[in-house]
Amino acid sequence: MRQIAPLNSVGFLFRGPGFSRNPRNLAGSCRSLKTSSFAGEGRDLLIEAKSSTDTAFCRMAVGQLLDYRRQLCGSATTDLAVLFSDPPGKHVRNFLGYIGIKALWFIGDKVVDASGSILFA
């Protein structure tokens, strides 16, 4: 099982197009990740990382993402995603899909979405 540090506030903002620049960790530091594919050309992607796939963690992530996004200048062009250490259950994936938030998780060293597309490698 891949570990994600269980911090209170872990949000990453990936600036488009193609996330060619380093993401900005909303807690202050930067980390380099490259995207393999993302359909939101010209859009940003704000990711909240969670260490558990439990529904309560998912709901907490949604609230945090909405709060982070409202503070961004380009909030209208910012998509939202929750990054889990393991594939979330169907209930969590359906909930996030229903409200327009992407579910992401690790498979090996790659980050994939619900369709199986590799977003980060």
C-alpha atoms as a PDB file:
ATOM      1  CA  MET A   1       0.000   0.000   0.000  1.00  0.00           C
ATOM      2  CA  ARG A   2       1.362   3.417  -0.981  1.00  0.00           C
ATOM      3  CA  GLN A   3       1.541   5.915   1.856  1.00  0.00           C
ATOM      4  CA  ILE A   4       0.398   9.514   1.603  1.00  0.00           C
ATOM      5  CA  ALA A   5       1.480  11.662   4.518  1.00  0.00           C
ATOM      6  CA  PRO A   6      -1.625  12.204   6.683  1.00  0.00           C
ATOM      7  CA  LEU A   7      -1.282  15.982   6.971  1.00  0.00           C
ATOM      8  CA  ASN A   8      -4.152  18.289   7.838  1.00  0.00           C
ATOM      9  CA  SER A   9      -3.723  20.374   4.708  1.00  0.00           C
ATOM     10  CA  VAL A  10      -2.153  18.869   1.594  1.00  0.00           C
ATOM     11  CA  GLY A  11      -3.331  20.595  -1.536  1.00  0.00           C
ATOM     12  CA  PHE A  12      -1.489  20.777  -4.836  1.00  0.00           C
ATOM     13  CA  LEU A  13      -2.344  23.198  -7.607  1.00  0.00           C
ATOM     14  CA  PHE A  14      -1.226  22.125 -11.071  1.00  0.00           C
ATOM     15  CA  ARG A  15      -1.237  25.050 -13.505  1.00  0.00           C
ATOM     16  CA  GLY A  16      -2.257  24.371 -17.125  1.00  0.00           C
ATOM     17  CA  PRO A  17      -1.742  23.882 -19.987  1.00  0.00           C
ATOM     18  CA  GLY A  18      -0.428  20.356 -19.584  1.00  0.00           C
ATOM     19  CA  PHE A  19       0.890  21.137 -16.110  1.00  0.00           C
ATOM     20  CA  SER A  20       4.343  21.858 -17.505  1.00  0.00           C
ATOM     21  CA  ARG A  21       5.322  23.875 -14.440  1.00  0.00           C
ATOM     22  CA  ASN A  22       5.920  22.656 -10.923  1.00  0.00           C
ATOM     23  CA  PRO A  23       2.787  22.286  -8.838  1.00  0.00           C
ATOM     24  CA  ARG A  24       2.328  24.661  -5.944  1.00  0.00           C
ATOM     25  CA  ASN A  25       1.803  22.921  -2.635  1.00  0.00           C
ATOM     26  CA  LEU A  26      -0.762  25.044  -0.859  1.00  0.00           C
ATOM     27  CA  ALA A  27       1.121  24.396   2.381  1.00  0.00           C
ATOM     28  CA  GLY A  28       4.097  26.291   0.898  1.00  0.00           C
ATOM     29  CA  SER A  29       6.647  23.910  -0.627  1.00  0.00           C
ATOM     30  CA  CYS A  30       6.959  22.732  -4.236  1.00  0.00           C
ATOM     31  CA  ARG A  31       7.208  19.255  -5.674  1.00  0.00           C
ATOM     32  CA  SER A  32       7.843  18.290  -9.270  1.00  0.00           C
ATOM     33  CA  LEU A  33       5.380  15.994 -11.070  1.00  0.00           C
ATOM     34  CA  LYS A  34       4.749  15.677 -14.767  1.00  0.00           C
ATOM     35  CA  THR A  35       1.400  14.874 -16.275  1.00  0.00           C
ATOM     36  CA  SER A  36       0.987  12.183 -18.897  1.00  0.00           C
ATOM     37  CA  SER A  37      -2.544  13.136 -19.892  1.00  0.00           C
ATOM     38  CA  PHE A  38      -5.228  15.514 -18.782  1.00  0.00           C
ATOM     39  CA  ALA A  39      -8.190  16.543 -20.905  1.00  0.00           C
ATOM     40  CA  GLY A  40      -8.464  19.978 -19.295  1.00  0.00           C
ATOM     41  CA  GLU A  41      -6.135  21.941 -21.568  1.00  0.00           C
ATOM     42  CA  GLY A  42      -5.975  25.534 -20.408  1.00  0.00           C
ATOM     43  CA  ARG A  43      -7.348  24.543 -17.017  1.00  0.00           C
ATOM     44  CA  ASP A  44      -5.705  24.058 -13.633  1.00  0.00           C
ATOM     45  CA  LEU A  45      -6.089  21.009 -11.419  1.00  0.00           C
ATOM     46  CA  LEU A  46      -6.318  21.360  -7.643  1.00  0.00           C
ATOM     47  CA  ILE A  47      -5.623  18.077  -5.827  1.00  0.00           C
ATOM     48  CA  GLU A  48      -6.313  17.200  -2.196  1.00  0.00           C
ATOM     49  CA  ALA A  49      -4.377  14.125  -0.990  1.00  0.00           C
ATOM     50  CA  LYS A  50      -5.964  11.760   1.528  1.00  0.00           C
ATOM     51  CA  SER A  51      -4.412   8.821   3.366  1.00  0.00           C
ATOM     52  CA  SER A  52      -7.681   6.860   3.546  1.00  0.00           C
ATOM     53  CA  THR A  53     -10.477   5.972   1.143  1.00  0.00           C
ATOM     54  CA  ASP A  54     -13.130   6.124   3.881  1.00  0.00           C
ATOM     55  CA  THR A  55     -16.198   8.203   3.065  1.00  0.00           C
ATOM     56  CA  ALA A  56     -15.446  10.638   5.916  1.00  0.00           C
ATOM     57  CA  PHE A  57     -12.021  11.436   4.434  1.00  0.00           C
ATOM     58  CA  CYS A  58     -13.625  11.918   1.025  1.00  0.00           C
ATOM     59  CA  ARG A  59     -16.192  14.349   2.414  1.00  0.00           C
ATOM     60  CA  MET A  60     -13.465  16.260   4.233  1.00  0.00           C
ATOM     61  CA  ALA A  61     -11.483  16.507   0.983  1.00  0.00           C
ATOM     62  CA  VAL A  62     -14.502  17.945  -0.852  1.00  0.00           C
ATOM     63  CA  GLY A  63     -14.898  20.713   1.718  1.00  0.00           C
ATOM     64  CA  GLN A  64     -11.196  21.509   1.646  1.00  0.00           C
ATOM     65  CA  LEU A  65     -11.110  21.622  -2.169  1.00  0.00           C
ATOM     66  CA  LEU A  66     -14.097  23.962  -2.348  1.00  0.00           C
ATOM     67  CA  ASP A  67     -12.526  26.253   0.249  1.00  0.00           C
ATOM     68  CA  TYR A  68      -9.121  26.249  -1.504  1.00  0.00           C
ATOM     69  CA  ARG A  69     -10.677  26.910  -4.917  1.00  0.00           C
ATOM     70  CA  ARG A  70     -12.718  29.894  -3.754  1.00  0.00           C
ATOM     71  CA  GLN A  71      -9.450  31.540  -2.666  1.00  0.00           C
ATOM     72  CA  LEU A  72      -7.821  31.208  -6.110  1.00  0.00           C
ATOM     73  CA  CYS A  73      -7.855  33.983  -8.692  1.00  0.00           C
ATOM     74  CA  GLY A  74      -8.598  31.523 -11.506  1.00  0.00           C
ATOM     75  CA  SER A  75     -11.203  29.506  -9.648  1.00  0.00           C
ATOM     76  CA  ALA A  76     -13.528  29.312 -12.676  1.00  0.00           C
ATOM     77  CA  THR A  77     -10.842  27.420 -14.627  1.00  0.00           C
ATOM     78  CA  THR A  78      -9.737  25.135 -11.798  1.00  0.00           C
ATOM     79  CA  ASP A  79     -10.812  21.491 -11.788  1.00  0.00           C
ATOM     80  CA  LEU A  80     -10.816  19.492  -8.551  1.00  0.00           C
ATOM     81  CA  ALA A  81      -9.494  16.029  -7.670  1.00  0.00           C
ATOM     82  CA  VAL A  82      -8.913  13.862  -4.610  1.00  0.00           C
ATOM     83  CA  LEU A  83      -5.778  11.694  -4.587  1.00  0.00           C
ATOM     84  CA  PHE A  84      -6.049   8.461  -2.587  1.00  0.00           C
ATOM     85  CA  SER A  85      -3.307   5.996  -1.702  1.00  0.00           C
ATOM     86  CA  ASP A  86      -5.466   3.077  -2.918  1.00  0.00           C
ATOM     87  CA  PRO A  87      -8.443   2.765  -5.279  1.00  0.00           C
ATOM     88  CA  PRO A  88     -11.543   4.134  -3.519  1.00  0.00           C
ATOM     89  CA  GLY A  89     -14.731   2.115  -3.348  1.00  0.00           C
ATOM     90  CA  LYS A  90     -17.604   2.501  -5.782  1.00  0.00           C
ATOM     91  CA  HIS A  91     -19.618   4.700  -3.371  1.00  0.00           C
ATOM     92  CA  VAL A  92     -16.761   7.216  -3.062  1.00  0.00           C
ATOM     93  CA  ARG A  93     -16.072   7.215  -6.830  1.00  0.00           C
ATOM     94  CA  ASN A  94     -19.778   7.713  -7.586  1.00  0.00           C
ATOM     95  CA  PHE A  95     -20.090  10.533  -5.026  1.00  0.00           C
ATOM     96  CA  LEU A  96     -17.072  12.401  -6.396  1.00  0.00           C
ATOM     97  CA  GLY A  97     -18.201  11.872  -9.994  1.00  0.00           C
ATOM     98  CA  TYR A  98     -21.689  13.137  -9.170  1.00  0.00           C
ATOM     99  CA  ILE A  99     -20.312  16.441  -7.876  1.00  0.00           C
ATOM    100  CA  GLY A 100     -17.723  16.786 -10.657  1.00  0.00           C
ATOM    101  CA  ILE A 101     -14.564  15.998  -8.684  1.00  0.00           C
ATOM    102  CA  LYS A 102     -12.041  13.523 -10.085  1.00  0.00           C
ATOM    103  CA  ALA A 103     -10.974  10.495  -8.045  1.00  0.00           C
ATOM    104  CA  LEU A 104      -7.268   9.676  -8.454  1.00  0.00           C
ATOM    105  CA  TRP A 105      -5.151   6.900  -6.957  1.00  0.00           C
ATOM    106  CA  PHE A 106      -1.822   5.159  -7.273  1.00  0.00           C
ATOM    107  CA  ILE A 107      -1.133   2.038  -9.291  1.00  0.00           C
ATOM    108  CA  GLY A 108       2.553   1.377  -8.712  1.00  0.00           C
ATOM    109  CA  ASP A 109       4.326   4.683  -9.336  1.00  0.00           C
ATOM    110  CA  LYS A 110       1.574   6.041 -11.579  1.00  0.00           C
ATOM    111  CA  VAL A 111      -1.485   8.114 -10.699  1.00  0.00           C
ATOM    112  CA  VAL A 112      -4.634   7.054 -12.538  1.00  0.00           C
ATOM    113  CA  ASP A 113      -8.237   8.237 -12.689  1.00  0.00           C
ATOM    114  CA  ALA A 114     -11.492   6.283 -12.666  1.00  0.00           C
ATOM    115  CA  SER A 115     -11.280   5.652 -16.413  1.00  0.00           C
ATOM    116  CA  GLY A 116      -7.851   4.047 -16.016  1.00  0.00           C
ATOM    117  CA  SER A 117      -6.033   6.940 -17.714  1.00  0.00           C
ATOM    118  CA  ILE A 118      -2.543   7.648 -16.396  1.00  0.00           C
ATOM    119  CA  LEU A 119      -2.331  11.291 -15.294  1.00  0.00           C
ATOM    120  CA  PHE A 120       1.060  11.314 -13.621  1.00  0.00           C
ATOM    121  CA  ALA A 121       4.010   8.975 -14.003  1.00  0.00           C
END
